[in-house]
C-alpha atoms as a PDB file:
ATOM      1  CA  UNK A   1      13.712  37.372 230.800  1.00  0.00           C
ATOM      2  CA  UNK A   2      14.004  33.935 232.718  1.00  0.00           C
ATOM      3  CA  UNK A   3      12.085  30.900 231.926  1.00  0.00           C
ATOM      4  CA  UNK A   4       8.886  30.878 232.830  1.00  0.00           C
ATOM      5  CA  UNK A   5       8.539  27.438 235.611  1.00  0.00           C
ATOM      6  CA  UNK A   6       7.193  25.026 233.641  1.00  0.00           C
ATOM      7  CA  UNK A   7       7.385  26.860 230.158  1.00  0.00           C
ATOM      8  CA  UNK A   8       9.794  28.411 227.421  1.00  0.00           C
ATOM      9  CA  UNK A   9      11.324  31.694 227.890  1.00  0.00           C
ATOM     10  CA  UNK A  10       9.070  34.516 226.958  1.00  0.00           C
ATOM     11  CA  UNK A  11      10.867  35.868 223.624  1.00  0.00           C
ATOM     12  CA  UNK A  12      11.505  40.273 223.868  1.00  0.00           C
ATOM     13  CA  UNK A  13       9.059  41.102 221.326  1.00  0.00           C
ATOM     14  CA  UNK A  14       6.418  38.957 222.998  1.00  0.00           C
ATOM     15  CA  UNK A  15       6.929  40.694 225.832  1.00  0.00           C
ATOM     16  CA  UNK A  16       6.365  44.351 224.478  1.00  0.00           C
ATOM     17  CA  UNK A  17       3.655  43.406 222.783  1.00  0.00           C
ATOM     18  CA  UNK A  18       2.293  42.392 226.394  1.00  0.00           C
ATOM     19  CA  UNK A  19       2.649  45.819 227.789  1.00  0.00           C
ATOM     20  CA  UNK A  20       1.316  47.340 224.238  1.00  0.00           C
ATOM     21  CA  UNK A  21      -1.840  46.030 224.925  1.00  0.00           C
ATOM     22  CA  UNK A  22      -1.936  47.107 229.015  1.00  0.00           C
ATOM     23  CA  UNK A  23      -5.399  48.747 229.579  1.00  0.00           C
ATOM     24  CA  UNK A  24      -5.466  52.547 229.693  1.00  0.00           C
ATOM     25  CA  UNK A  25      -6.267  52.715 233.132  1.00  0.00           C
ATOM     26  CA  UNK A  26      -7.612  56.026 234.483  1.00  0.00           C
ATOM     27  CA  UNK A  27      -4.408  55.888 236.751  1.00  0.00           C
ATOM     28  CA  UNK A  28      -2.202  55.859 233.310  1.00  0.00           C
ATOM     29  CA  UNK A  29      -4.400  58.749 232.075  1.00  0.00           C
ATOM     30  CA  UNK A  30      -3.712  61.060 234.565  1.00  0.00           C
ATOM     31  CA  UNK A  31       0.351  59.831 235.256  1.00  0.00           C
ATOM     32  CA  UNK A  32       0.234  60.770 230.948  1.00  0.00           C
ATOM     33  CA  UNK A  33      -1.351  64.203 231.472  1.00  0.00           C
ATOM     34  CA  UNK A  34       1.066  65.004 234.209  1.00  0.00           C
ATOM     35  CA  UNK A  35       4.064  63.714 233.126  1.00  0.00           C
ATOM     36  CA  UNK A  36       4.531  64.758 229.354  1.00  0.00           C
ATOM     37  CA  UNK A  37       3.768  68.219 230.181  1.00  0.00           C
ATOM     38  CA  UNK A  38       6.004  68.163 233.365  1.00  0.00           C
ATOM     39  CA  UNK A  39       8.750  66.758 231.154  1.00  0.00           C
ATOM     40  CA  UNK A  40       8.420  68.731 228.417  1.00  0.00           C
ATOM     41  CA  UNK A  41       8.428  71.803 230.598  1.00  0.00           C
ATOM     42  CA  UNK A  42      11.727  70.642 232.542  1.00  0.00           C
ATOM     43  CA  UNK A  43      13.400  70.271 229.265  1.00  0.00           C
ATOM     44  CA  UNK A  44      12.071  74.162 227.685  1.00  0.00           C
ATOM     45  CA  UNK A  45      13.984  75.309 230.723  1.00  0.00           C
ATOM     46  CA  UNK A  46      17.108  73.788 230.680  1.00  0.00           C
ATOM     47  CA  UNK A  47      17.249  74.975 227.089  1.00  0.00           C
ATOM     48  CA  UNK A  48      16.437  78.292 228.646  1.00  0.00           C
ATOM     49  CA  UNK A  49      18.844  78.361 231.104  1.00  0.00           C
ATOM     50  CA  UNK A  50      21.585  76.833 228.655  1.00  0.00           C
ATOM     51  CA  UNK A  51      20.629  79.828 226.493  1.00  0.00           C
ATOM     52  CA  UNK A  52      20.847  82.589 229.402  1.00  0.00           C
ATOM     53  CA  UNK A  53      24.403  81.471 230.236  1.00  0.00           C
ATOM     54  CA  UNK A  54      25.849  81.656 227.040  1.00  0.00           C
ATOM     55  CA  UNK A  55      24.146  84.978 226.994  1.00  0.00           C
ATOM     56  CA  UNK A  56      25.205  86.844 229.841  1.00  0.00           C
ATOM     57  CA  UNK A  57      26.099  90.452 229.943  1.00  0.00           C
ATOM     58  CA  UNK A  58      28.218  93.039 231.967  1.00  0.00           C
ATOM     59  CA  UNK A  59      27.729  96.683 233.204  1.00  0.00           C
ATOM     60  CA  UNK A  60      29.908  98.452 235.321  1.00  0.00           C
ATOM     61  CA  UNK A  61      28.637 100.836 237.875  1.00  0.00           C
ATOM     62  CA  UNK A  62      30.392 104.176 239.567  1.00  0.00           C
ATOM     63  CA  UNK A  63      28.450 105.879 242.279  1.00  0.00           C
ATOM     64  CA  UNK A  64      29.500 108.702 244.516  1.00  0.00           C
ATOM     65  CA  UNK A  65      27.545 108.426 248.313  1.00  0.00           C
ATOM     66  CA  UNK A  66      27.640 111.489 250.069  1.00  0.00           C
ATOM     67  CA  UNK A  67      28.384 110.940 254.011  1.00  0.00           C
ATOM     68  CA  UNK A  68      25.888 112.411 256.404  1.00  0.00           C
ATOM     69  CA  UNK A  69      27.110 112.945 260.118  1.00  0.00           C
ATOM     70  CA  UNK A  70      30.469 110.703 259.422  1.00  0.00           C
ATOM     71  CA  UNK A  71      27.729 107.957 258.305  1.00  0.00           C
ATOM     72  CA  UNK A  72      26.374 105.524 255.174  1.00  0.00           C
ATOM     73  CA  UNK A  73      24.299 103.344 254.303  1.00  0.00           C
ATOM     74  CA  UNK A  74      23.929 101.547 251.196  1.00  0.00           C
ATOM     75  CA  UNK A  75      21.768  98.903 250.007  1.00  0.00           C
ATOM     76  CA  UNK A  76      22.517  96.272 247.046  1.00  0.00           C
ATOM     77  CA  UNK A  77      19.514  93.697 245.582  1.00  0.00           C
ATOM     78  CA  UNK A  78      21.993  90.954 245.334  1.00  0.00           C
ATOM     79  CA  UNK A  79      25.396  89.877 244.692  1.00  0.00           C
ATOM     80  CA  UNK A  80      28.905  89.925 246.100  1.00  0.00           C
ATOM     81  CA  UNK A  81      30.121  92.866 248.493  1.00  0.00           C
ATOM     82  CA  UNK A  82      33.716  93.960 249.041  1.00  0.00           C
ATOM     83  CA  UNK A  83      34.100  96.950 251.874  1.00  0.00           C
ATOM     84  CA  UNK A  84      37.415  98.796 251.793  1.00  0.00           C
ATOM     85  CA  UNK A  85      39.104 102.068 253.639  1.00  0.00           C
ATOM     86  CA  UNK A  86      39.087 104.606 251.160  1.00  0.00           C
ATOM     87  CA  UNK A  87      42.761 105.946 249.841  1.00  0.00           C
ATOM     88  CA  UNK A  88      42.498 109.554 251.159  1.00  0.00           C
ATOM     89  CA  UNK A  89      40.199 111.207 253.376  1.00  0.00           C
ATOM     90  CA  UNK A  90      37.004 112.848 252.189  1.00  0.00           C
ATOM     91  CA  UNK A  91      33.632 113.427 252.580  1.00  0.00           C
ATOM     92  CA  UNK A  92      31.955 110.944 250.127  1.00  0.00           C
ATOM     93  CA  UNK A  93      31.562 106.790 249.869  1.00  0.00           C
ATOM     94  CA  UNK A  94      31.780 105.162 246.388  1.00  0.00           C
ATOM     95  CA  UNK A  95      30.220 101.990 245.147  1.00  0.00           C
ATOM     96  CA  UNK A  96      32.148 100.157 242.040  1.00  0.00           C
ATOM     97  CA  UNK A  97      31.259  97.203 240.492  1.00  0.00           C
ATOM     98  CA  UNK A  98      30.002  95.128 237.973  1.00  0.00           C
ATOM     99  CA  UNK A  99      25.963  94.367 237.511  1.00  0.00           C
ATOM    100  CA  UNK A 100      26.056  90.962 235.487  1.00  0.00           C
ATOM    101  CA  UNK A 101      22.664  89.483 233.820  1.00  0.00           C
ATOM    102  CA  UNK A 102      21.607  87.369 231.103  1.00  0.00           C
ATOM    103  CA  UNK A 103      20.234  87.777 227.541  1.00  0.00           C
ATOM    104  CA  UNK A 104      18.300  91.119 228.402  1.00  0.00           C
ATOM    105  CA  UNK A 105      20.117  94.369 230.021  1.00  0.00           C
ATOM    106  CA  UNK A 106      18.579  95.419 233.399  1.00  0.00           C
ATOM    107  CA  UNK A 107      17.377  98.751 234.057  1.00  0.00           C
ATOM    108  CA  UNK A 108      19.301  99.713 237.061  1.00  0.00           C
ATOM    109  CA  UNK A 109      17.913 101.953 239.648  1.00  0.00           C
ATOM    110  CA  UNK A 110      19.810 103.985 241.916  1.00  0.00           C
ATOM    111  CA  UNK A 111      18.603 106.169 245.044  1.00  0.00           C
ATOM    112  CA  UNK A 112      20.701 107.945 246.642  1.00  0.00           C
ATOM    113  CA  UNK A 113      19.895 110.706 249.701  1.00  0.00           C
ATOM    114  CA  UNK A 114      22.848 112.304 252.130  1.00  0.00           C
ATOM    115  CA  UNK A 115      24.197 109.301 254.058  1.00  0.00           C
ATOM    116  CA  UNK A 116      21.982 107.104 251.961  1.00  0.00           C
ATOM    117  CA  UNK A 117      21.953 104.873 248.987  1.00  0.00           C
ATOM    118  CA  UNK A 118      19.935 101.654 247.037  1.00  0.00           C
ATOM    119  CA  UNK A 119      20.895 100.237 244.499  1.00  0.00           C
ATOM    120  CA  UNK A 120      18.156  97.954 242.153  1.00  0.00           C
ATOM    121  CA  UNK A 121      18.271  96.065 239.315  1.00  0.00           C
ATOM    122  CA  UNK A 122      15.213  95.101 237.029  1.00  0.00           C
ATOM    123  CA  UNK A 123      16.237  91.814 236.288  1.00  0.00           C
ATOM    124  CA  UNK A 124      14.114  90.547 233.190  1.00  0.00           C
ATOM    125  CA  UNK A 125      14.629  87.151 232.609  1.00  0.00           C
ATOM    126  CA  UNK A 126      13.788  84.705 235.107  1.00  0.00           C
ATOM    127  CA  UNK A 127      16.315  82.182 234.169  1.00  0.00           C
ATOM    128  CA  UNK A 128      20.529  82.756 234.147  1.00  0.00           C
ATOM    129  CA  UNK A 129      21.920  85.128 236.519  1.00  0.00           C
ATOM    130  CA  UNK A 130      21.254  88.856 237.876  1.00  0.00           C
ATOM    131  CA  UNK A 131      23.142  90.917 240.334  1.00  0.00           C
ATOM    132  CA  UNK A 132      25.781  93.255 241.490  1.00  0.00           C
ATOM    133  CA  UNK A 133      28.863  92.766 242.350  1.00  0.00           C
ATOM    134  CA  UNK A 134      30.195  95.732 244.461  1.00  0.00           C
ATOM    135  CA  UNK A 135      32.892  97.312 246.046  1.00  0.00           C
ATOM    136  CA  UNK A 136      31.912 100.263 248.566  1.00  0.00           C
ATOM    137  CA  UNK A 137      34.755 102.576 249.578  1.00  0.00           C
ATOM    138  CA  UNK A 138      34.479 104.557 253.006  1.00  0.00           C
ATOM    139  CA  UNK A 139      36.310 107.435 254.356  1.00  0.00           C
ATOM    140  CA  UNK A 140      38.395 106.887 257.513  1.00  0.00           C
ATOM    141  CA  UNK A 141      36.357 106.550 260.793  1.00  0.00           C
ATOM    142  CA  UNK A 142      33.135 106.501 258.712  1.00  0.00           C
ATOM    143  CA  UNK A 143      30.449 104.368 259.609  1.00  0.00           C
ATOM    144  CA  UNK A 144      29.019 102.577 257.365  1.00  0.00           C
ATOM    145  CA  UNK A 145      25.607 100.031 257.506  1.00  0.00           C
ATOM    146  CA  UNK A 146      25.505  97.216 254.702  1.00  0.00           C
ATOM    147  CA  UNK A 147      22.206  95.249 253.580  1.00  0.00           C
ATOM    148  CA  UNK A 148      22.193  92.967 250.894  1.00  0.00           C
ATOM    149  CA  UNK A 149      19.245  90.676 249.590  1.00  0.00           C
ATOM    150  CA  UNK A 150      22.175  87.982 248.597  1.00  0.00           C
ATOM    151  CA  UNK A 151      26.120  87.286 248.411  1.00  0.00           C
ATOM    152  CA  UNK A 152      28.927  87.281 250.226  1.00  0.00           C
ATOM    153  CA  UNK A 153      30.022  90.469 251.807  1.00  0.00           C
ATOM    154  CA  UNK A 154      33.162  91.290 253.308  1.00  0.00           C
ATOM    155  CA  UNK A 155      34.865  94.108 255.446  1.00  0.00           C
ATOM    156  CA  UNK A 156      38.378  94.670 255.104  1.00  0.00           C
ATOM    157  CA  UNK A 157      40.326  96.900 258.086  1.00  0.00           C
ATOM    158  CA  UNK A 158      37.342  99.120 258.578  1.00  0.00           C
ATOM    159  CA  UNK A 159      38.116 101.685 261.374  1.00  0.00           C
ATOM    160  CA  UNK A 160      34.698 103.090 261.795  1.00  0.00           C
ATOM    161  CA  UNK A 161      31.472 101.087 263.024  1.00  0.00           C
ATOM    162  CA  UNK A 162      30.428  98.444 260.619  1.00  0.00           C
ATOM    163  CA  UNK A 163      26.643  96.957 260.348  1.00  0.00           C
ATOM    164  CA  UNK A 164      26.385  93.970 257.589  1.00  0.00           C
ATOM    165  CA  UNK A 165      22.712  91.999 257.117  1.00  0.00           C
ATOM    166  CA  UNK A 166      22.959  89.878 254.060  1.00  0.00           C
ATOM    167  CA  UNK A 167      20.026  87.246 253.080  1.00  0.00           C
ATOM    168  CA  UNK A 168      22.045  84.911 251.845  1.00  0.00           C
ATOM    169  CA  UNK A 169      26.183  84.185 252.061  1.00  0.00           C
ATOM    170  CA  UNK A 170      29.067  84.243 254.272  1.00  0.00           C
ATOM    171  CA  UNK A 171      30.192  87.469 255.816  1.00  0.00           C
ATOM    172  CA  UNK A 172      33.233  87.723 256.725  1.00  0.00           C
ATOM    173  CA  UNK A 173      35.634  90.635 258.740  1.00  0.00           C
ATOM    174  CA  UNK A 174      39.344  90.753 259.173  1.00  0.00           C
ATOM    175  CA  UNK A 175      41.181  93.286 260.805  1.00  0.00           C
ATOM    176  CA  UNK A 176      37.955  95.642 261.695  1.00  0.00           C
ATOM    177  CA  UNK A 177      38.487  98.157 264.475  1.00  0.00           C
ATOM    178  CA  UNK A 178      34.993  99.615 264.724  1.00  0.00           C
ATOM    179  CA  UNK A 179      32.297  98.359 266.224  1.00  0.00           C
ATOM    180  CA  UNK A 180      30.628  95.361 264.438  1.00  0.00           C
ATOM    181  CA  UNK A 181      27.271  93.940 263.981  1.00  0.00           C
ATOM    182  CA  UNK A 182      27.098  90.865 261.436  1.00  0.00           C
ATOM    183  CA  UNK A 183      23.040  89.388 260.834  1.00  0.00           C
ATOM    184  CA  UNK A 184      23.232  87.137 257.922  1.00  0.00           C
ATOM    185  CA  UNK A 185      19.971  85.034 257.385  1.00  0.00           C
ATOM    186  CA  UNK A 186      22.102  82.151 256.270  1.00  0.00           C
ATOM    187  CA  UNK A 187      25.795  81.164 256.378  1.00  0.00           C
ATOM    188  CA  UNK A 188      28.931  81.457 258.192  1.00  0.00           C
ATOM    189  CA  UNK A 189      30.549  84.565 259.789  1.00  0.00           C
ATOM    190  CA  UNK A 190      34.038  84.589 259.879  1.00  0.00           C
ATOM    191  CA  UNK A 191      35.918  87.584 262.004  1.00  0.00           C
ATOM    192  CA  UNK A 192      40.039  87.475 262.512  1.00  0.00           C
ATOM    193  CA  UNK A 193      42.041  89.712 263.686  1.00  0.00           C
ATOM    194  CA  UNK A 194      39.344  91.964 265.133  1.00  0.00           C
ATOM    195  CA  UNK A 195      39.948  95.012 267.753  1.00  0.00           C
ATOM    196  CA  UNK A 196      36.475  95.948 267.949  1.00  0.00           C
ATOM    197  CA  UNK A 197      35.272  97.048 271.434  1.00  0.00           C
ATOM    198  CA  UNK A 198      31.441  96.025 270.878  1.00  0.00           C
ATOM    199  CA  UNK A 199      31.018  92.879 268.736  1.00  0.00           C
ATOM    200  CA  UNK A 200      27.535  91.265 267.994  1.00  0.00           C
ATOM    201  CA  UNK A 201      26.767  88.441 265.750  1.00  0.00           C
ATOM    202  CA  UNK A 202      23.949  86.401 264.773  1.00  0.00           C
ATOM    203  CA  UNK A 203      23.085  83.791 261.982  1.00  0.00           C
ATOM    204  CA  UNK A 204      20.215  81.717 260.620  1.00  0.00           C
ATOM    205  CA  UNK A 205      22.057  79.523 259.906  1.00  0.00           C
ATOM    206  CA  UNK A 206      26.010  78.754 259.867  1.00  0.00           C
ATOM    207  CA  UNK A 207      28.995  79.149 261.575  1.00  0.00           C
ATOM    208  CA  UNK A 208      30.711  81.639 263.730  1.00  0.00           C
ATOM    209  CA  UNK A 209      34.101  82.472 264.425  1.00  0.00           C
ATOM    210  CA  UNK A 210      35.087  85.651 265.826  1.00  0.00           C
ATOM    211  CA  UNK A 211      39.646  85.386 266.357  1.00  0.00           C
ATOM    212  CA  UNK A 212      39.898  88.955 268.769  1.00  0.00           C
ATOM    213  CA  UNK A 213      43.604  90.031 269.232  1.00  0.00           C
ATOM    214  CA  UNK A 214      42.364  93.015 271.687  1.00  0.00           C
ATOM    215  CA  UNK A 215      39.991  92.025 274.509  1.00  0.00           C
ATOM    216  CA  UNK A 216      36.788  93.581 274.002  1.00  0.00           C
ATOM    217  CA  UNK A 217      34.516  95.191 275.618  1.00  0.00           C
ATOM    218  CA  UNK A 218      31.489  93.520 275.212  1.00  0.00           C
ATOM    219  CA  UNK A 219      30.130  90.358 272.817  1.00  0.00           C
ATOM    220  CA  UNK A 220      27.047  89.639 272.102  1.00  0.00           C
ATOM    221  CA  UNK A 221      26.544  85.728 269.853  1.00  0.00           C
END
């Protein structure tokens, strides 16, 4: 420390032993009761979280979606969603993918009706990461009607009618030729190369840029 004015320096040991001897104020008290456990508890759960990375786990998952009336729907708890044309024609969906989690295995619930299916997963620990990672596979002029709780989700050269609400994430659609609806809660919505007659597109929050190379018929932002 400086020199005092009109006295010696104050030498470092002096000076703890000043704040040593501070009062224990009933403002200390409570900053003590708060703090220590507040600390404490912000270092159990980095540990935790530390722990629950190193421990993460993989399953993969292979569903078959039967389509009702040339239509599906399918509904994911969270994670990343790729939509695809399927190869050949038919008369079911499929969702691949990975579910990913940490230290304990999710139980995975799947519900699946004609034209219909959710997908769940139990996630355990509250720490890490937990979700699905999908890739749903449509049949030529199918519609299909997306809904995630979180992640990205895009829609690659769909021909039929394509509905995406995601809670969270970017959505994005190039080269769609079916009629598109894009509602995420949050993030940007990115569209190119789109022939769609009917287009309508809304966001909480984000960007949005729609690139047509047909005139449409009607746009709704």
């Amino acid at each position: 420390p400086p020199p005092r004015a009109g006295g010696p320096a104050l030498p470092r040991d002096g000076l703890i032993a000043v704040i040593g001897t501070l009062p224990l104020t009933t403002g200390r008290r409570a900053a003590l009761a708060i703090g220590v456990p507040l600390c404490l508890l912000m270092i159990a759960n980095t540990g935790l979280d530390l722990v629950a990375n190193v421990g993460r786990g993989q399953i993969p998952v292979n569903y078959s979606i039967p389509v009702s009336a040339g239509r599906v729907s399918v509904t994911a708890g969270g994670g990343d969603v790729l939509i695809q044309q399927a190869a050949g024609p038919g008369t079911q969906a499929r969702l691949t993918g990975t579910a990913y989690y940490s230290l304990v295995r999710p139980h995975i619930t799947e519900h699946t009706t004609a034209g219909a299916a959710s997908f769940a997963l139990g996630c355990v620990v509250p720490v890490g990461s937990c979700g699905l990672d999908a890739t749903v596979s449509v049949p030529d002029r199918t519609a299909l009607s997306v809904s995630t709780g979180g992640g990205d989700v895009t829609a690659v050269g769909i021909a039929g009618a394509v509905t995406v609400s995601t809670g969270g994430g970017d959505v994005s659609a190039p080269g769609v030729s079916g009629d598109l609806s894009l509602t995420p809660d949050g993030g940007d919505i990115h569209a190119t190369a789109v022939t769609a007659p009917q287009v309508a597109a809304s966001s909480g929050g984000g960007d949005i840029e729609i690139d047509f190379t047909q005139v449409p018929q009607n746009v709704r932002i």
